Short mmCIF file of C-alpha atoms in Angstrom, two decimals:
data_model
loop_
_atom_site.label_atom_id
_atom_site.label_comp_id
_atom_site.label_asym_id
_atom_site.label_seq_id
_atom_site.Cartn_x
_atom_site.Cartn_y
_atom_site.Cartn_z
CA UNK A 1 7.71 24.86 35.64
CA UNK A 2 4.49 25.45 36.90
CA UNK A 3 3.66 28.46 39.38
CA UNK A 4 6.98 29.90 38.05
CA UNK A 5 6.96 32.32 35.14
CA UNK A 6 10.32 31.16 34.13
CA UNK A 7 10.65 32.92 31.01
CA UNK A 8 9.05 36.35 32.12
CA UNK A 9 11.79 35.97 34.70
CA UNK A 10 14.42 35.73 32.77
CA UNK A 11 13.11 37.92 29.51
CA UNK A 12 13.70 35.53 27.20
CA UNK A 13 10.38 34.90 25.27
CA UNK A 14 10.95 30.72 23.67
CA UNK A 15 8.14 29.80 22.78
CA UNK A 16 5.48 32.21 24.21
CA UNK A 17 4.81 33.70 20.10
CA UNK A 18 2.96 30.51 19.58
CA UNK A 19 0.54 30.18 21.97
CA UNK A 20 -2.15 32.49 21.60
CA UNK A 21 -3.92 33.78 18.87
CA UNK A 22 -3.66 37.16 20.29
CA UNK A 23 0.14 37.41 20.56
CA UNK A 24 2.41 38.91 17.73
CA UNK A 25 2.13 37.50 14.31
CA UNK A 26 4.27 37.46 11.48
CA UNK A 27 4.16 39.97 8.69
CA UNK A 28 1.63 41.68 11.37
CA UNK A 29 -1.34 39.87 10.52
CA UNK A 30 -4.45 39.84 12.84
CA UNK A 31 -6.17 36.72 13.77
CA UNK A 32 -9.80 36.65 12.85
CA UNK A 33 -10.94 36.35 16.19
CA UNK A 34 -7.58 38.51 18.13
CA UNK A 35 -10.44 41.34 19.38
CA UNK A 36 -12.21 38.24 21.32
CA UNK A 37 -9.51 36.06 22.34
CA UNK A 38 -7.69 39.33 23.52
CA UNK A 39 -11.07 40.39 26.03
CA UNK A 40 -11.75 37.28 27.02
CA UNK A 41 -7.86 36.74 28.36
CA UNK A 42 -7.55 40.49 29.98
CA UNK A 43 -10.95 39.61 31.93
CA UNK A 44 -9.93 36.38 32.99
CA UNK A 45 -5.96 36.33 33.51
CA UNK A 46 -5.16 36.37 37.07
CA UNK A 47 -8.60 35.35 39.05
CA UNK A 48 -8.51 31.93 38.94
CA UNK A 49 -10.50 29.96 37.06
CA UNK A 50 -13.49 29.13 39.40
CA UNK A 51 -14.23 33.06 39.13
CA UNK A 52 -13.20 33.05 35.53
CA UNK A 53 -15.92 30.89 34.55
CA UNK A 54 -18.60 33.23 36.61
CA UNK A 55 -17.68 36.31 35.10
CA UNK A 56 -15.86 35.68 31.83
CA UNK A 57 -18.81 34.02 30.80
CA UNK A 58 -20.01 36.59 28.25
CA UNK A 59 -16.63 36.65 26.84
CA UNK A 60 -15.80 33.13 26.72
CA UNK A 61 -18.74 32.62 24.58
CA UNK A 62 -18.18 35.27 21.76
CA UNK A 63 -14.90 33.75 21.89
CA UNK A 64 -15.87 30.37 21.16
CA UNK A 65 -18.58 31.65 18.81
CA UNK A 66 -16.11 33.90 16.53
CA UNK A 67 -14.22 30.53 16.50
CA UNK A 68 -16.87 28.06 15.57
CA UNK A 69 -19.64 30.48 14.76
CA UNK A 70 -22.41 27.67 16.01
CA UNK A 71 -25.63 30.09 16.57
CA UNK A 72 -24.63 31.75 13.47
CA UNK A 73 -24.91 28.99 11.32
CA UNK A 74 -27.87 27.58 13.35
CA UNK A 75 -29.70 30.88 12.62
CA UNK A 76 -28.79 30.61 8.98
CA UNK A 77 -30.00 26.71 8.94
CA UNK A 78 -33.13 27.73 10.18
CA UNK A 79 -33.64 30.23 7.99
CA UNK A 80 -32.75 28.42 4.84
CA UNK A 81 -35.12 25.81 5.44
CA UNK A 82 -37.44 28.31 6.31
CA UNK A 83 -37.18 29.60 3.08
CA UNK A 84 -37.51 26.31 1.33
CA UNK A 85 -40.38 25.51 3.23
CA UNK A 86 -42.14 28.44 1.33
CA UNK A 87 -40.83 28.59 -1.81
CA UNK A 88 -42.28 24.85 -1.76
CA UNK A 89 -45.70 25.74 -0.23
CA UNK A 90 -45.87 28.71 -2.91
CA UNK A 91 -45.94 31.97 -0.28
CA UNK A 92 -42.51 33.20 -1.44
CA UNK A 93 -40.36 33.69 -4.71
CA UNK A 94 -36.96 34.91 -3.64
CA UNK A 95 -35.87 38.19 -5.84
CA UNK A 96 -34.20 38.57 -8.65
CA UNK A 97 -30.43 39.02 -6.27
CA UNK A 98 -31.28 35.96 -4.63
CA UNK A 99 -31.23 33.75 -7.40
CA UNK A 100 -28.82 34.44 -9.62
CA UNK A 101 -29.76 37.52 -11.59
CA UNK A 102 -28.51 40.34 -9.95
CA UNK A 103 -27.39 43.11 -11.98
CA UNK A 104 -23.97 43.91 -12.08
CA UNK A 105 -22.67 46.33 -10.19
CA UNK A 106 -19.08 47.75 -9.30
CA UNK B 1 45.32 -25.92 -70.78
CA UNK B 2 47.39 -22.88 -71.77
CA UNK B 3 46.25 -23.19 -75.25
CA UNK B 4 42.92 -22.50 -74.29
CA UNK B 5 42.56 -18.60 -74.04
CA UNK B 6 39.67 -17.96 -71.38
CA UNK B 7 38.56 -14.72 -70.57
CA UNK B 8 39.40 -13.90 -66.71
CA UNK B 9 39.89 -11.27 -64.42
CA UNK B 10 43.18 -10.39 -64.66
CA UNK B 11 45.15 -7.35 -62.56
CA UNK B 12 46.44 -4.68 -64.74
CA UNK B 13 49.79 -4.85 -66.88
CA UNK B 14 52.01 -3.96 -64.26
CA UNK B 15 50.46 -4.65 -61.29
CA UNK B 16 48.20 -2.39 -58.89
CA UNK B 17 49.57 0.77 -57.86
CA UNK B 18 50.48 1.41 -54.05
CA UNK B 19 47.73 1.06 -50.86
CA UNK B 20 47.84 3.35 -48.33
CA UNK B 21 47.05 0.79 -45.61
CA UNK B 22 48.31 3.21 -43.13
CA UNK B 23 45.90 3.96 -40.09
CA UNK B 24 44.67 7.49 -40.47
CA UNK B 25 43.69 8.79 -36.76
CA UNK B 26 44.23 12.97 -37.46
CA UNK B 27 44.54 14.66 -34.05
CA UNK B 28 42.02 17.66 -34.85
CA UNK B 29 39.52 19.62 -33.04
CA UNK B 30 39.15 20.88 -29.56
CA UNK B 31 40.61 19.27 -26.30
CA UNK B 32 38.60 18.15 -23.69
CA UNK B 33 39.45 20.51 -21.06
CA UNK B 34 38.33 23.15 -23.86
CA UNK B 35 35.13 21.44 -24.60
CA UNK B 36 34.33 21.21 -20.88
CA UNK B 37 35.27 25.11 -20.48
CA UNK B 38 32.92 25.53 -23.33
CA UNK B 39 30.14 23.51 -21.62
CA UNK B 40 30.71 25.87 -18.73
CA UNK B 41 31.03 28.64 -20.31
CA UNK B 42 27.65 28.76 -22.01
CA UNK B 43 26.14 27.65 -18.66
CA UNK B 44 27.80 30.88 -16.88
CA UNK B 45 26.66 32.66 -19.52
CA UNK B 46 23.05 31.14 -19.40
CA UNK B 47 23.17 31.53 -15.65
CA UNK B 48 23.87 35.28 -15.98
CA UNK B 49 21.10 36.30 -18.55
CA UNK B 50 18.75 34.52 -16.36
CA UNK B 51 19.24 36.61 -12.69
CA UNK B 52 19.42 39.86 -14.85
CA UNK B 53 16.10 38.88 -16.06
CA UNK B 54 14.88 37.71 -13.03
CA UNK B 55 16.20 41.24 -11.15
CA UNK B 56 13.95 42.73 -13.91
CA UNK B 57 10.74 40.70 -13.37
CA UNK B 58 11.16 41.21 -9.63
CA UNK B 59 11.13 45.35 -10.70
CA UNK B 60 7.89 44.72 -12.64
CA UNK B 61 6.33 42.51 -9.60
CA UNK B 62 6.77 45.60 -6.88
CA UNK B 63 5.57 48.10 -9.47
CA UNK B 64 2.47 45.81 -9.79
CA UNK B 65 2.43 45.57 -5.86
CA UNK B 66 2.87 49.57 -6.10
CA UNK B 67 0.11 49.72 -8.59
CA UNK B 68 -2.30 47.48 -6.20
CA UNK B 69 -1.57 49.24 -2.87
CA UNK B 70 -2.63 52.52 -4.27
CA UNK B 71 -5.46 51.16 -5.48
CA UNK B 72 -6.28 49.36 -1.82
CA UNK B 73 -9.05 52.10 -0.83
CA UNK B 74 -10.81 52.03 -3.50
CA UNK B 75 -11.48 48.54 -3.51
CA UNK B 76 -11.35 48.41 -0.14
CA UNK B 77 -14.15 50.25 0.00
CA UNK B 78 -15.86 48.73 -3.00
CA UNK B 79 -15.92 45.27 -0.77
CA UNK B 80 -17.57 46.88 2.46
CA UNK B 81 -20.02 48.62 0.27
CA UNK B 82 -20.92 45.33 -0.98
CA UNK B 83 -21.04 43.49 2.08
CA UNK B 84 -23.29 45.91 3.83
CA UNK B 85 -25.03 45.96 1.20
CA UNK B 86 -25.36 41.94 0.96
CA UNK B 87 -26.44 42.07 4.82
CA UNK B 88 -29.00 44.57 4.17
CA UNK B 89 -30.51 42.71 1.54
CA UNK B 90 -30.38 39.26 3.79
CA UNK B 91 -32.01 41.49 6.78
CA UNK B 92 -34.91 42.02 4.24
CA UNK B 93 -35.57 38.99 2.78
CA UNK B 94 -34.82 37.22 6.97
CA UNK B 95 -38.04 39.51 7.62
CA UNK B 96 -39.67 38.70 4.81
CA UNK B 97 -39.39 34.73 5.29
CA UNK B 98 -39.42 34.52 9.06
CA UNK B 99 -42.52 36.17 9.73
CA UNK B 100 -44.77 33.61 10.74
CA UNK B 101 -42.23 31.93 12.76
CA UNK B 102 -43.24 32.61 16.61
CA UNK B 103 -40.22 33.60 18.68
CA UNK B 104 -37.95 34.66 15.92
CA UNK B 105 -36.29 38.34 16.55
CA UNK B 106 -35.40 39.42 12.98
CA UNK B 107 -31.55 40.45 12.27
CA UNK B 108 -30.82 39.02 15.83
CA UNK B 109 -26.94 39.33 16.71
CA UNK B 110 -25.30 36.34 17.81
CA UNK B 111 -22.39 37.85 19.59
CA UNK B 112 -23.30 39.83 23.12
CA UNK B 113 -20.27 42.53 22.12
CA UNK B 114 -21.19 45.61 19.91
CA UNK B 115 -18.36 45.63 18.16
CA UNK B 116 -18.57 45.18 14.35
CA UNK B 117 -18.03 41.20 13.91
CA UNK B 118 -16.93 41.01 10.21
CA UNK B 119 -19.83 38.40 8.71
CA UNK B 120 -18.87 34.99 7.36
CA UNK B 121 -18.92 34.14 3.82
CA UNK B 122 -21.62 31.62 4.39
CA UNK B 123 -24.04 34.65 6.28
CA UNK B 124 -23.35 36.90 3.17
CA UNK B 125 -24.09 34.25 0.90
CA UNK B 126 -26.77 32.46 2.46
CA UNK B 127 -30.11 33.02 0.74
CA UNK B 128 -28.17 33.14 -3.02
CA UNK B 129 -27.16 29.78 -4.80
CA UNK B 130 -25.20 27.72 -4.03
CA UNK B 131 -22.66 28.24 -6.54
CA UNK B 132 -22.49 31.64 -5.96
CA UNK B 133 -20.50 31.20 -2.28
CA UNK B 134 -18.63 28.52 -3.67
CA UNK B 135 -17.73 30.40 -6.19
CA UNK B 136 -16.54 33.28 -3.59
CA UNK B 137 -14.92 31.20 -1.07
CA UNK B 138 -12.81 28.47 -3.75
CA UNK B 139 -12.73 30.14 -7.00
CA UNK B 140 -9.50 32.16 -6.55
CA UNK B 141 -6.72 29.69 -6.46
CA UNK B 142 -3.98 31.17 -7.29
CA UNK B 143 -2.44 34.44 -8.41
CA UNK B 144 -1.03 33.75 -12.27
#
């Protein structure tokens, strides 16, 4: 039912273990993103979500970064093809650990 | 012609002796019911050496669980010291490469947070070959 928090009410908890990341997990396991999913839902439970968006907005997106990790592998795509740019120009030779050869180590 | 004298098969003087043309259908060996308890019995018995052995490899299993969680720091900390170790090297080799690039803020985070963010296989791995991060994120596939 919306509006009514018909299981809080009665203390029963159905089906609530399944819906977020950041709830209780089996054999006590943490999400990989719990830490973000957890801030972002304490900042923004409660306030609606027209203020949500304003000032969850740092939150929401390392949330949906941990989860999709776009800038990261933007950053890395641009630096790879960085990378072959030179190696293909002749300015760089990556080291030894870089291609292959790295010593081993425990 | 009787007064010819040919040479034929003839039965012995006397005749044959006597033919057991009896059937002979002995009632030996087991019952079925026995044979079935047999059957059953063997299975039991099969069933039985197999949990005692399986009680047995489940003993070995937690004393090889035993064995790995006392040896969880150490490798524990053998994998962070090789992570950090993998970033710093990528931090390098990012300043290294990105130099001439205008606008480019080397080891940049991309989360706002300053938490530690565990990194991704693919940002440990990302200047080695390919193989290599294949290697680390398919080549374990199963346990024995």
């Amino acid at each position: 039912m919306p509006f009514v928090d018909l299981q809080s009410k009665l203390g029963i908890n159905l089906d609530q273990w399944l819906l977020a990341q950041s709830g209780e997990q089996p054999q006590k396991r943490a999400a990989r993103c719990h830490a973000f999913q957890k801030e972002w839902i304490e900042c923004a439970h409660g306030i609606g979500q027209n203020r949500a968006k304003k000032e969850c907005n740092l939150e929401l997106e390392d949330f949906y970064e941990c989860l999709h990790r776009r800038k990261t592998q933007q950053r890395l795509y641009e630096i790879r093809k960085q990378k072959e740019k030179m190696i293909k120009e002749g300015t760089y030779t990556p080291p030894p650990h870089h291609s292959g050869n790295e010593e081993a180590r425990p | 012609m009787a007064a010819s004298k040919v040479k034929q098969d003839m039965p012995p003087p006397g005749g044959y002796g006597p033919v057991d043309y009896r059937r002979n259908l002995p009632r030996r060996g087991l019952s079925g019911y026995s044979m079935f308890g047999i059957g059953v019995g063997i299975l039991v018995f099969g069933y039985w050496r197999l949990f005692r052995w399986n009680r047995e490899r489940r003993r070995l299993q937690i004393e090889e669980l035993e064995a790995r969680i006392a040896l969880l720091p150490l490798l524990q900390a053998e994998q962070d010291r090789r992570t950090l170790r993998m970033l710093r090297e990528n931090l390098e080799e990012e300043a290294v490469i990105m130099k001439d690039v205008p606008g480019w803020k080397v080891g940049e985070k991309a989360f706002h947070t300053d938490r530690w963010v565990p990194p991704v296989t693919e940002e440990l791995f990302n200047l080695r070959p390919r193989e290599e991060m294949l290697q680390k994120k398919f080549g374990f596939q199963w346990y024995v």
